[in-house]
Coordinates of C-alpha atoms and ligand atoms in Angstrom, one line a residue:
M1 CA 2.8 -11.0 -14.7
T2 CA 5.9 -12.6 -16.1
S3 CA 7.7 -15.8 -15.2
T4 CA 10.7 -15.5 -12.9
R5 CA 12.9 -17.9 -14.9
A6 CA 16.2 -16.5 -15.6
S7 CA 17.5 -15.4 -19.0
K8 CA 20.8 -17.0 -20.2
S9 CA 22.9 -13.9 -19.0
D10 CA 21.6 -14.3 -15.6
P11 CA 24.1 -15.6 -12.9
I12 CA 21.7 -18.2 -11.9
K13 CA 22.7 -21.6 -10.7
K14 CA 21.5 -24.2 -13.1
D15 CA 20.2 -26.7 -10.6
Q16 CA 17.5 -24.3 -9.1
P17 CA 13.9 -25.3 -9.4
P18 CA 11.6 -22.9 -11.3
L19 CA 10.9 -19.9 -9.2
L20 CA 7.5 -19.0 -7.8
A21 CA 5.9 -16.4 -10.0
V22 CA 2.3 -16.4 -9.2
H23 CA 1.4 -16.1 -5.3
N24 CA -1.8 -16.6 -3.7
E25 CA -2.1 -13.0 -3.0
D26 CA -1.7 -12.2 -6.8
I27 CA -4.6 -14.6 -7.4
A28 CA -6.7 -13.0 -4.7
L29 CA -5.9 -9.5 -6.0
A30 CA -6.9 -10.4 -9.5
F31 CA -10.2 -11.9 -8.2
D32 CA -10.8 -8.7 -6.2
E33 CA -10.1 -6.6 -9.2
I34 CA -12.4 -8.6 -11.5
A35 CA -15.1 -8.3 -8.8
D36 CA -14.6 -4.5 -8.7
L37 CA -14.4 -4.1 -12.4
L38 CA -17.6 -6.3 -12.8
A39 CA -19.4 -4.1 -10.2
L40 CA -18.4 -1.0 -12.1
T41 CA -19.9 -2.4 -15.3
G42 CA -23.1 -3.2 -13.3
E43 CA -22.7 -6.9 -13.6
N44 CA -24.9 -9.5 -11.8
P45 CA -24.2 -9.2 -8.0
F46 CA -24.2 -13.0 -7.7
R47 CA -21.2 -13.4 -10.0
I48 CA -19.4 -10.5 -8.2
R49 CA -19.9 -12.2 -4.8
A50 CA -18.4 -15.5 -6.2
Y51 CA -15.2 -13.7 -7.2
R52 CA -15.0 -11.9 -3.8
R53 CA -15.4 -15.1 -1.8
A54 CA -12.9 -16.8 -4.1
A55 CA -10.4 -13.9 -3.3
Q56 CA -11.0 -14.4 0.4
V57 CA -10.6 -18.2 0.2
V58 CA -7.3 -18.1 -1.7
R59 CA -6.0 -15.1 0.5
S60 CA -6.4 -17.1 3.7
L61 CA -4.7 -20.3 2.5
P62 CA -1.6 -21.1 4.6
Q63 CA 0.4 -22.4 1.8
E64 CA 1.1 -21.4 -1.7
L65 CA -1.3 -22.7 -4.4
A66 CA 0.9 -22.6 -7.5
P67 CA 3.4 -25.4 -6.5
R68 CA 0.4 -27.5 -5.3
I69 CA -1.4 -27.1 -8.6
A70 CA 1.9 -28.0 -10.4
A71 CA 1.9 -31.2 -8.3
G72 CA -1.6 -32.0 -9.4
F73 CA -3.9 -30.4 -6.7
D74 CA -7.3 -29.5 -8.2
P75 CA -8.2 -25.9 -7.1
D76 CA -11.9 -26.7 -7.3
L77 CA -11.5 -28.7 -4.0
L78 CA -11.2 -25.4 -2.3
P79 CA -14.4 -24.2 -0.6
G80 CA -16.4 -21.9 -2.8
I81 CA -14.2 -22.4 -5.9
G82 CA -16.3 -24.2 -8.8
A83 CA -15.0 -25.5 -12.0
D84 CA -15.0 -22.1 -13.8
L85 CA -13.0 -20.3 -11.0
A86 CA -10.7 -23.3 -10.7
N87 CA -9.9 -22.8 -14.5
K88 CA -9.3 -19.2 -13.9
I89 CA -6.7 -20.0 -11.2
R90 CA -5.0 -22.5 -13.4
E91 CA -5.0 -20.0 -16.2
L92 CA -3.3 -17.3 -14.0
V93 CA -0.8 -19.8 -12.5
S94 CA 0.3 -21.2 -15.8
S95 CA 0.3 -18.0 -18.0
G96 CA 0.5 -15.2 -15.5
H97 CA -2.6 -13.8 -17.1
F98 CA -6.4 -13.7 -16.8
L99 CA -8.0 -13.1 -20.1
K100 CA -11.1 -12.0 -18.5
L101 CA -9.3 -9.5 -16.4
D102 CA -7.4 -8.2 -19.4
Q103 CA -10.6 -7.6 -21.2
L104 CA -12.3 -5.9 -18.3
R105 CA -9.3 -3.6 -17.8
R106 CA -9.6 -2.4 -21.4
S107 CA -13.4 -1.5 -20.8
V108 CA -13.2 0.2 -17.5
P109 CA -10.8 3.1 -16.6
A110 CA -8.1 1.9 -14.4
G111 CA -8.4 4.7 -11.7
L112 CA -12.2 4.2 -11.2
R113 CA -11.4 1.2 -8.9
E114 CA -9.6 3.4 -6.5
L115 CA -13.0 5.2 -5.8
L116 CA -14.5 2.0 -4.5
A117 CA -12.0 1.8 -1.6
L118 CA -13.5 5.1 -0.3
P119 CA -16.2 4.6 2.4
G120 CA -19.5 5.8 1.0
I121 CA -18.8 5.1 -2.6
G122 CA -20.2 2.0 -4.1
P123 CA -20.1 0.9 -7.7
Q124 CA -23.2 2.9 -8.6
R125 CA -22.0 6.2 -7.1
A126 CA -18.6 5.6 -8.8
R127 CA -20.3 5.2 -12.1
A128 CA -22.4 8.3 -11.5
L129 CA -19.4 10.4 -10.9
H130 CA -17.7 8.9 -14.0
T131 CA -20.7 9.6 -16.2
A132 CA -21.4 13.1 -14.9
L133 CA -17.9 14.5 -14.4
N134 CA -15.7 12.1 -16.2
I135 CA -14.0 11.3 -12.9
Q136 CA -11.5 8.4 -13.7
N137 CA -9.4 8.3 -10.5
L138 CA -8.9 9.7 -7.0
S139 CA -7.0 12.7 -8.3
D140 CA -9.9 13.7 -10.7
L141 CA -12.2 13.3 -7.6
R142 CA -9.9 15.5 -5.5
H143 CA -10.1 18.4 -8.2
A144 CA -14.0 17.9 -8.6
L145 CA -14.3 18.2 -4.8
A146 CA -12.1 21.3 -4.6
S147 CA -14.2 23.1 -7.2
H148 CA -17.5 21.9 -5.7
Q149 CA -18.6 20.1 -8.8
V150 CA -19.5 16.9 -6.9
R151 CA -22.5 18.4 -5.1
K152 CA -24.1 19.1 -8.4
V153 CA -24.3 15.4 -9.4
A154 CA -27.8 13.8 -8.9
G155 CA -27.7 11.8 -5.6
F156 CA -24.7 13.9 -4.1
G157 CA -25.0 17.0 -2.0
A158 CA -22.9 19.3 0.2
K159 CA -23.0 16.7 2.9
S160 CA -21.7 13.8 0.8
E161 CA -19.2 16.2 -0.7
A162 CA -17.8 16.8 2.9
R163 CA -17.9 13.2 3.7
L164 CA -16.0 12.3 0.5
Q165 CA -13.4 14.9 1.3
Q166 CA -12.9 13.4 4.7
A167 CA -12.6 9.9 3.4
L168 CA -10.1 11.1 0.8
D169 CA -7.9 12.7 3.4
Q170 CA -7.9 9.7 5.6
T171 CA -7.1 7.3 2.7
T172 CA -3.7 9.1 1.9
L173 CA -2.8 8.8 5.7
R174 CA -3.7 5.1 6.2
P175 CA -0.6 3.2 6.9
S176 CA -0.6 -0.2 5.0
R177 CA 0.7 -3.3 6.8
I178 CA 0.6 -6.7 5.2
P179 CA -0.4 -9.9 7.1
R180 CA 2.6 -12.2 7.7
H181 CA 1.3 -15.0 5.7
I182 CA 1.0 -12.8 2.6
A183 CA 4.3 -11.1 3.2
R184 CA 5.8 -14.6 3.5
Q185 CA 4.9 -15.4 -0.2
Y186 CA 6.8 -12.4 -1.5
G187 CA 9.6 -12.8 1.0
E188 CA 10.2 -16.5 0.3
A189 CA 10.2 -15.9 -3.5
I190 CA 12.8 -13.0 -3.4
T191 CA 14.9 -15.0 -0.9
H192 CA 14.8 -17.9 -3.3
Y193 CA 16.0 -15.7 -6.1
L194 CA 18.8 -13.9 -4.1
T195 CA 20.0 -17.3 -2.9
S196 CA 20.2 -18.5 -6.4
L197 CA 22.7 -15.8 -7.5
T198 CA 26.2 -17.0 -7.9
G199 CA 28.4 -16.4 -5.0
V200 CA 25.6 -15.7 -2.5
T201 CA 26.1 -17.8 0.8
Q202 CA 23.5 -16.4 3.1
V203 CA 20.1 -14.7 2.7
T204 CA 17.9 -14.2 5.7
L205 CA 14.6 -12.4 6.0
A206 CA 15.1 -10.1 9.1
G207 CA 13.0 -7.2 10.6
S208 CA 9.4 -7.8 11.9
Y209 CA 8.9 -10.7 9.7
R210 CA 11.8 -12.7 11.5
R211 CA 10.3 -11.5 14.8
G212 CA 7.1 -13.2 13.7
C213 CA 5.0 -10.2 13.8
E214 CA 1.4 -10.6 12.7
T215 CA 1.8 -7.8 10.0
V216 CA 4.8 -6.3 8.4
G217 CA 5.4 -2.8 7.1
D218 CA 8.3 -3.9 4.8
L219 CA 10.6 -6.7 4.3
D220 CA 14.3 -6.6 5.4
I221 CA 16.8 -8.9 3.9
V222 CA 20.5 -9.4 5.1
M223 CA 22.7 -11.3 2.8
C224 CA 26.3 -12.3 2.3
A225 CA 28.3 -13.3 -0.8
D226 CA 31.8 -14.8 -1.2
R227 CA 32.6 -12.8 -4.3
E228 CA 31.8 -9.4 -5.9
L229 CA 27.9 -9.1 -6.5
D230 CA 26.3 -6.4 -8.5
L231 CA 23.3 -6.3 -6.2
S232 CA 21.3 -3.4 -7.8
S233 CA 21.5 -5.0 -11.3
A234 CA 20.5 -8.4 -9.9
L235 CA 17.5 -6.8 -8.1
S236 CA 16.6 -4.9 -11.4
R237 CA 16.5 -8.2 -13.1
Y238 CA 14.2 -9.7 -10.6
S239 CA 10.8 -10.2 -12.2
E240 CA 8.7 -9.0 -9.3
T241 CA 10.6 -5.7 -9.0
S242 CA 8.5 -2.6 -10.1
S243 CA 11.1 0.1 -9.1
S244 CA 14.3 0.8 -7.3
L245 CA 14.1 3.4 -4.6
V246 CA 17.7 3.1 -3.3
T247 CA 20.6 1.6 -5.2
G248 CA 24.0 1.1 -3.7
P249 CA 26.7 -1.6 -3.7
T250 CA 25.7 -2.8 -0.2
R251 CA 22.4 -1.3 0.4
C252 CA 19.3 -1.5 -2.0
T253 CA 15.6 -0.7 -1.5
I254 CA 13.1 -1.9 -4.1
L255 CA 9.4 -1.9 -4.5
L256 CA 7.7 -5.0 -5.6
R257 CA 4.8 -5.3 -8.2
C258 CA 2.6 -5.9 -5.2
G259 CA 3.5 -2.7 -3.5
L260 CA 5.6 -4.1 -0.8
Q261 CA 8.9 -2.5 -0.1
V262 CA 12.0 -4.6 0.4
D263 CA 15.3 -3.4 2.1
I264 CA 18.3 -5.5 1.2
R265 CA 21.7 -5.3 2.9
L266 CA 24.8 -7.2 1.5
V267 CA 27.3 -7.5 4.3
P268 CA 30.8 -9.1 4.7
P269 CA 30.7 -12.5 6.4
E270 CA 32.4 -11.2 9.6
S271 CA 29.5 -8.8 10.0
Y272 CA 26.7 -11.1 9.2
G273 CA 25.7 -11.9 12.7
A274 CA 25.8 -8.1 13.8
A275 CA 23.8 -7.1 10.7
L276 CA 21.2 -9.8 11.2
Y277 CA 20.9 -8.8 14.7
Y278 CA 20.6 -5.2 14.0
F279 CA 18.0 -5.5 11.2
T280 CA 16.0 -8.0 13.1
G281 CA 15.2 -5.4 15.7
S282 CA 13.0 -4.4 17.1
K283 CA 14.3 -0.8 17.3
A284 CA 13.2 -0.7 21.0
H285 CA 15.1 -3.9 21.7
N286 CA 18.1 -2.7 19.8
I287 CA 18.2 0.6 21.7
H288 CA 17.9 -1.2 25.2
V289 CA 20.8 -3.6 24.3
R290 CA 23.0 -0.8 23.0
R291 CA 22.6 0.9 26.4
L292 CA 23.5 -2.3 28.1
A293 CA 26.5 -2.6 25.9
S294 CA 27.7 1.0 26.5
S295 CA 27.4 0.5 30.3
S296 CA 30.2 -1.9 30.0
G297 CA 32.2 0.2 27.7
L298 CA 31.1 -1.6 24.4
K299 CA 29.8 -0.1 21.2
I300 CA 27.3 -2.2 19.1
N301 CA 26.2 -1.4 15.6
E302 CA 25.4 -3.4 12.3
Y303 CA 29.0 -4.2 11.7
G304 CA 29.9 -5.7 15.1
V305 CA 30.5 -5.2 18.7
Y306 CA 33.5 -2.9 19.5
R307 CA 35.7 -2.2 22.5
G308 CA 37.4 1.0 21.6
R309 CA 38.5 0.3 17.9
T310 CA 38.8 -3.4 18.4
R311 CA 35.9 -5.5 16.9
I312 CA 35.2 -8.3 19.5
A313 CA 32.1 -10.0 17.9
G314 CA 29.7 -9.9 15.0
D315 CA 30.2 -12.9 12.7
S316 CA 27.2 -14.7 14.4
E317 CA 24.2 -13.5 16.5
I318 CA 25.3 -15.5 19.4
S319 CA 28.6 -13.8 19.4
V320 CA 26.8 -10.4 19.7
F321 CA 24.7 -11.6 22.6
S322 CA 27.5 -13.1 24.6
A323 CA 29.7 -10.1 24.1
V324 CA 27.2 -8.0 26.0
G325 CA 26.6 -10.8 28.6
L326 CA 23.3 -12.1 27.3
P327 CA 22.2 -15.6 26.3
F328 CA 20.7 -16.1 22.9
I329 CA 17.2 -14.4 22.8
E330 CA 14.8 -15.9 20.3
A331 CA 13.8 -13.3 17.6
E332 CA 10.1 -13.5 18.6
L333 CA 10.9 -12.2 22.1
R334 CA 12.9 -9.1 20.9
E335 CA 10.4 -6.4 21.5
D336 CA 11.7 -4.8 24.7
R337 CA 9.0 -6.4 26.8
G338 CA 11.2 -7.8 29.5
E339 CA 13.4 -10.2 27.5
I340 CA 16.6 -8.4 28.3
A341 CA 16.0 -8.5 32.0
A342 CA 14.9 -12.0 31.8
G343 CA 18.1 -12.9 29.8
L344 CA 20.3 -11.3 32.3
A345 CA 18.6 -13.0 35.1
G346 CA 18.7 -16.4 33.3
N347 CA 14.9 -16.6 33.3
L348 CA 14.1 -16.7 29.5
P349 CA 11.2 -18.9 28.7
A350 CA 11.7 -22.2 26.8
L351 CA 9.4 -21.3 23.9
I352 CA 6.9 -23.8 22.7
E353 CA 8.0 -25.6 19.5
R354 CA 5.8 -27.3 16.7
S355 CA 6.9 -30.8 17.7
Q356 CA 5.4 -30.3 21.1
L357 CA 1.9 -29.8 19.7
L358 CA 0.2 -33.3 20.0
G359 CA -3.2 -32.5 18.9
D360 CA -5.6 -29.9 17.4
L361 CA -8.8 -28.9 19.2
H362 CA -10.6 -27.0 16.5
V363 CA -11.3 -28.9 13.3
H364 CA -14.3 -28.7 10.8
T365 CA -15.6 -31.3 8.2
G366 CA -17.8 -31.0 5.2
R367 CA -20.7 -31.8 7.5
T368 CA -20.7 -27.9 8.0
D369 CA -18.5 -25.5 6.2
G370 CA -15.4 -27.5 5.9
T371 CA -14.4 -29.6 2.7
A372 CA -13.4 -32.9 3.9
T373 CA -14.6 -36.0 5.8
I374 CA -13.7 -37.0 9.2
D375 CA -11.4 -39.8 7.7
A376 CA -9.5 -37.3 5.4
M377 CA -9.1 -34.7 8.1
S378 CA -7.6 -37.3 10.5
E379 CA -5.3 -38.6 7.8
A380 CA -4.0 -35.2 7.1
A381 CA -3.7 -34.5 10.9
Q382 CA -1.5 -37.6 11.2
R383 CA 0.7 -36.4 8.4
A384 CA 1.0 -33.1 10.4
G385 CA 2.3 -35.2 13.3
L386 CA -0.7 -35.0 15.5
Q387 CA -2.1 -37.7 17.8
Y388 CA -5.6 -36.4 18.3
I389 CA -8.0 -33.9 16.9
A390 CA -11.4 -32.6 18.0
I391 CA -14.1 -32.3 15.3
T392 CA -15.9 -29.1 16.2
D393 CA -18.4 -28.4 13.4
H394 CA -20.7 -25.5 13.7
A395 CA -23.9 -25.9 15.8
K396 CA -27.1 -24.9 14.0
H397 CA -27.7 -21.3 14.5
I398 CA -29.8 -18.6 12.5
G399 CA -26.6 -17.1 10.9
L400 CA -25.4 -20.4 9.5
L401 CA -27.5 -22.5 7.1
H402 CA -25.8 -25.8 7.5
G403 CA -25.1 -26.0 11.1
L404 CA -25.6 -29.3 13.0
D405 CA -28.9 -29.7 14.9
A406 CA -29.2 -32.3 17.7
T407 CA -30.0 -35.1 15.3
A408 CA -27.0 -34.4 13.0
L409 CA -24.8 -34.1 15.9
T410 CA -25.9 -37.5 17.4
R411 CA -25.2 -38.9 14.0
Q412 CA -21.7 -37.3 13.9
I413 CA -21.0 -38.7 17.4
D414 CA -21.9 -42.2 16.2
E415 CA -19.7 -41.7 13.2
I416 CA -16.6 -40.7 15.3
D417 CA -17.2 -43.6 17.7
A418 CA -17.1 -45.9 14.6
Y419 CA -13.9 -44.2 13.3
N420 CA -12.1 -44.6 16.7
A421 CA -13.2 -48.2 16.9
S422 CA -11.8 -49.0 13.4
Q423 CA -8.3 -47.8 14.0
N424 CA -5.9 -46.7 16.7
Q425 CA -3.4 -44.3 15.0
L426 CA -5.2 -41.0 15.8
T427 CA -8.0 -40.3 18.3
V428 CA -10.9 -38.2 17.2
L429 CA -12.6 -36.2 20.0
K430 CA -16.2 -35.3 19.9
G431 CA -16.9 -31.6 20.0
I432 CA -18.9 -28.8 18.6
E433 CA -18.3 -25.0 17.9
A434 CA -21.3 -23.4 19.7
D435 CA -22.3 -19.9 19.1
V436 CA -22.4 -17.5 22.0
L437 CA -25.8 -15.8 21.5
A438 CA -26.3 -12.1 22.2
D439 CA -27.3 -12.7 25.8
G440 CA -24.5 -15.1 26.5
T441 CA -26.3 -18.3 26.4
L442 CA -25.3 -21.0 23.9
S443 CA -26.9 -22.2 20.6
L444 CA -27.4 -25.8 22.0
P445 CA -29.0 -27.1 25.1
D446 CA -26.9 -28.5 28.1
H447 CA -28.2 -32.1 27.7
I448 CA -26.6 -32.2 24.2
L449 CA -23.3 -30.5 25.2
K450 CA -22.6 -32.9 27.9
Q451 CA -22.5 -35.9 25.6
L452 CA -19.4 -34.4 24.0
D453 CA -15.7 -34.5 24.9
L454 CA -15.4 -30.7 24.5
V455 CA -17.4 -27.7 23.7
V456 CA -15.7 -24.8 21.8
A457 CA -17.7 -21.5 22.1
A458 CA -17.3 -18.7 19.7
V459 CA -18.7 -15.2 19.1
H460 CA -19.9 -14.9 15.4
D461 CA -22.2 -11.8 15.6
H462 CA -23.2 -8.7 17.7
F463 CA -19.6 -7.5 17.5
D464 CA -20.5 -4.0 18.3
L465 CA -22.1 -4.4 21.8
P466 CA -20.9 -1.8 24.3
R467 CA -18.0 -2.8 26.4
R468 CA -20.0 -3.5 29.6
K469 CA -22.6 -5.5 27.7
Q470 CA -20.0 -7.5 25.7
T471 CA -18.0 -8.3 28.9
D472 CA -21.3 -9.5 30.7
R473 CA -22.2 -11.6 27.6
L474 CA -18.9 -13.4 27.7
L475 CA -18.9 -13.8 31.6
R476 CA -22.4 -15.3 31.3
M477 CA -21.1 -17.7 28.7
L478 CA -18.3 -18.7 31.1
D479 CA -21.1 -19.5 33.6
N480 CA -22.1 -22.4 31.4
R481 CA -20.4 -25.5 32.9
Y482 CA -20.1 -27.3 29.6
I483 CA -17.8 -24.8 27.9
S484 CA -14.2 -26.1 27.4
I485 CA -12.7 -23.5 25.2
L486 CA -13.4 -20.0 24.1
A487 CA -12.5 -19.9 20.4
H488 CA -11.0 -16.8 18.6
P489 CA -12.0 -14.7 21.6
S490 CA -11.6 -11.2 20.2
T491 CA -13.2 -12.1 16.8
R492 CA -10.9 -9.7 15.0
L493 CA -9.8 -10.1 11.4
L494 CA -6.4 -8.9 10.8
T495 CA -6.4 -5.5 8.9
Q496 CA -10.0 -5.9 8.3
R497 CA -12.1 -6.1 11.5
N498 CA -11.2 -4.8 15.0
G499 CA -12.0 -7.2 17.8
I500 CA -15.0 -6.9 20.2
D501 CA -14.6 -4.3 23.0
C502 CA -14.5 -6.2 26.2
N503 CA -12.7 -6.1 29.6
W504 CA -10.3 -8.9 29.1
N505 CA -9.1 -8.7 32.7
E506 CA -12.5 -9.8 33.9
I507 CA -12.7 -12.5 31.3
F508 CA -9.3 -14.0 32.0
L509 CA -9.9 -13.9 35.8
R510 CA -13.2 -15.9 35.4
A511 CA -11.7 -18.3 32.8
A512 CA -8.8 -19.0 35.2
Q513 CA -11.1 -19.7 38.1
R514 CA -13.5 -22.0 36.3
P515 CA -11.3 -23.3 34.5
C516 CA -12.1 -22.6 30.9
Y517 CA -9.3 -22.5 28.3
L518 CA -8.7 -19.9 25.6
E519 CA -7.9 -20.4 22.0
L520 CA -5.1 -19.0 20.0
N521 CA -6.8 -19.4 16.6
S522 CA -4.1 -20.0 14.1
Q523 CA -5.9 -19.0 10.9
P524 CA -3.4 -16.6 9.5
S525 CA -6.0 -13.9 9.1
R526 CA -7.3 -14.3 12.6
L527 CA -4.3 -15.0 15.0
D528 CA -6.7 -14.4 17.9
L529 CA -5.8 -14.0 20.8
D530 CA -3.0 -11.7 20.0
D531 CA 0.5 -12.0 21.4
I532 CA 0.0 -9.6 24.2
Q533 CA -3.3 -11.1 25.3
V534 CA -1.9 -14.7 25.1
R535 CA 1.0 -13.7 27.4
E536 CA -1.4 -12.2 29.9
A537 CA -3.9 -15.1 29.9
A538 CA -1.1 -17.6 30.3
A539 CA 0.4 -15.6 33.1
Q540 CA -2.9 -15.9 34.9
G541 CA -2.6 -19.6 34.6
I542 CA -5.1 -20.2 31.7
L543 CA -4.1 -23.0 29.3
I544 CA -4.0 -22.0 25.8
S545 CA -5.3 -24.2 22.9
I546 CA -3.3 -23.5 19.7
A547 CA -5.7 -24.5 17.3
S548 CA -5.8 -24.6 13.4
D549 CA -9.5 -24.1 12.9
A550 CA -8.9 -26.4 9.9
H551 CA -11.6 -26.4 7.1
G552 CA -9.7 -28.5 4.8
I553 CA -6.8 -31.1 4.6
T554 CA -4.1 -28.5 4.1
D555 CA -5.1 -26.3 6.9
F556 CA -3.2 -27.9 9.6
A557 CA -0.3 -25.8 8.2
N558 CA -2.1 -23.0 10.0
L559 CA -0.6 -24.3 13.2
D560 CA 2.8 -22.8 12.4
Y561 CA 1.3 -19.2 12.4
G562 CA -0.4 -19.8 15.7
L563 CA 2.7 -21.2 17.1
I564 CA 4.9 -18.2 16.3
Q565 CA 2.2 -16.0 17.7
G566 CA 2.2 -18.1 20.8
R567 CA 6.1 -17.8 21.0
R568 CA 5.6 -14.0 20.7
G569 CA 3.3 -14.5 23.7
W570 CA 6.2 -16.1 25.6
L571 CA 4.4 -19.4 25.7
T572 CA 6.1 -22.6 27.1
S573 CA 4.8 -26.1 26.4
T574 CA 3.2 -26.4 29.8
Q575 CA 1.1 -23.3 29.1
V576 CA -0.3 -25.0 26.1
L577 CA -3.3 -27.3 26.4
N578 CA -2.8 -29.3 23.2
T579 CA 0.8 -30.4 24.2
R580 CA -0.8 -32.7 26.7
P581 CA -0.9 -36.5 25.9
L582 CA -4.4 -37.7 25.4
T583 CA -5.1 -39.2 28.9
Q584 CA -4.1 -36.0 30.6
L585 CA -6.0 -33.8 28.0
R586 CA -9.1 -35.7 28.6
K587 CA -8.8 -35.1 32.3
L588 CA -8.2 -31.4 31.7
L589 CA -11.3 -31.3 29.4
R590 CA -13.4 -33.0 32.0
N591 CA -12.3 -30.4 34.5
T592 CA -14.3 -27.9 32.6
F593 CA -17.4 -29.9 32.8
L594 CA -17.7 -29.4 36.6
Ligands
LIG1 P1 8.0 -2.9 10.1 O1 8.8 -3.0 8.8 O2 7.3 -1.6 10.4 O3 7.0 -4.2 10.2 O4 9.0 -3.1 11.3 P2 10.5 -3.6 11.4 O5 10.9 -3.8 12.8 O6 10.9 -4.4 10.3 O7 11.2 -2.1 11.1 P3 12.1 -1.6 9.9 O8 11.9 -2.2 8.7 O9 11.8 -0.1 9.8 O10 13.6 -1.9 10.3 C1 14.2 -3.1 10.4 C2 15.0 -3.1 11.7 O11 16.1 -2.3 11.6 C3 14.3 -2.8 12.9 O12 13.5 -3.8 13.5 C4 15.5 -2.4 13.8 C5 16.6 -1.8 12.9 N1 16.4 -0.3 12.9 C6 15.7 0.5 12.1 N2 15.8 1.8 12.4 C7 16.6 1.8 13.6 C8 17.1 2.8 14.4 O13 16.8 4.0 14.2 N3 17.8 2.5 15.5 C9 18.0 1.1 15.8 N4 18.8 0.8 16.8 N5 17.5 0.1 15.0 C10 16.9 0.5 13.9
LIG2 CA1 10.5 -4.2 8.1
LIG3 CA1 12.7 -1.8 6.5

């Protein structure tokens, strides 16, 4: 990796701060690669796991690490990152290189790693194929399969050959979408670069990113300049560009080193609004609005809105909307899910805003798997503009080594009482994250739960129960009168694990009756419930808790991701539990204990 600092000939404004060059995802990918390469060399599994965990930790951070490290943050404060890995992160951030990775890359064939992505091939089998058939990459494997060489290798047979063939066919078909928080790192860096070019007046990330989608297929950028700009040459000089797919004076497509595609449009200022509107989409929304426009004799495209040959709007988005008789529709709503009818009828929701979140009802401390004390988490929450938080550490459960038992929880309750007595800036509520066991009961008895201000219940295992059983499990859980909030209800992990199979209608109905509230978990790799589920649940009158699930002091930044997902789910502030002032919130929480 190279630095994104400009060379002397670049038309870069002098007062720009240094550009981000090493993103969290770059660090995570490097750790993943080290883990894979170590596995391929038969290294100690313990070390391999440490790298994998570190990759996961860095990948799920809500904010970029490099600028924080530059400002003095010590990466060994992150969970699972010891001194050695912290040094590696510093090395990568400052030099763009991992010596260790460079060495490993020289000793293991580059393509061998691709094999590990196939289901059914672990490092041992990859090594066996490499040794027996000199297979170095997927293409070698494809040839070996075609000539039935693979079945002759010890440990492989006709059956595993067929399975591998199937896996190989599916890999080439799999669409790759990138979670929003990862796309953001690359999107903000290129936006920063483009903004710094002389003459550039506007740069906006459009497309699914601007609509706040949880994953994006590619990035779309709309920009303006007040003088001639050689866009393709500026893009070819960008240090993260790996290749140019389309080059034109007003339209370019590049591929970044990380594999993400970026479509860039340079438009004249009078078309900026129309282009931004068009490239924000969604396609379905655009098509619907275009139909609406043509019903009143207008034509709408990326250059403007036209009556015959006369251009009547297009310099701003709002001008486009008003030309077709619509109020401004927030980007998060533009999915053709009823927003156009709502706009025409004057019924658009006043979407929830960050400043309306007064508290956070899902926060961990170092007592379980978090990294900071109650004091430190409270201080960070205040800095994030919050008035109250609930400490909801994990209850002891077989799956978790350090969960709180009844004694430890009582001690934490005392600690929270003492904290609240010592200051009156922020109120800490007493909570717990209790596991929903396979039969729908909870991992702590009622006489303990009822001493708390709230109980957050969550599914952490038995993800594969059949639909009826899973639904009954959650319904039984909802029968427990001490449950306040069901956390990350679907349990999905974006692009990694599907949610549980469950009849959500039944769950929402019961939750609304009880009442029990549902969480919109804001960890960027969870975002659970999703936008459509959030909208359905809220429409049934269930209050939604937009919660950070913070495990460290910087994780309150997660709330921004939950917020945007909530906005995609049409949430208004009255539909969100943690917009309530404390007294009202306490009342709502007590309602669940009836
Ligand atoms: P993605 O990239 O798959 O996450 O989703 P988008 O929505 O960013 O889609 P993308 O990148 O293919 O196109 C960006 C926007 O451009 C899209 O949201 C709407 C607009 N657009 C693209 N193709 C068409 C089209 O055929 N008709 C219309 N009306 N708009 C289009
Ligand atoms: Ca896109
Ligand atoms: Ca695109």
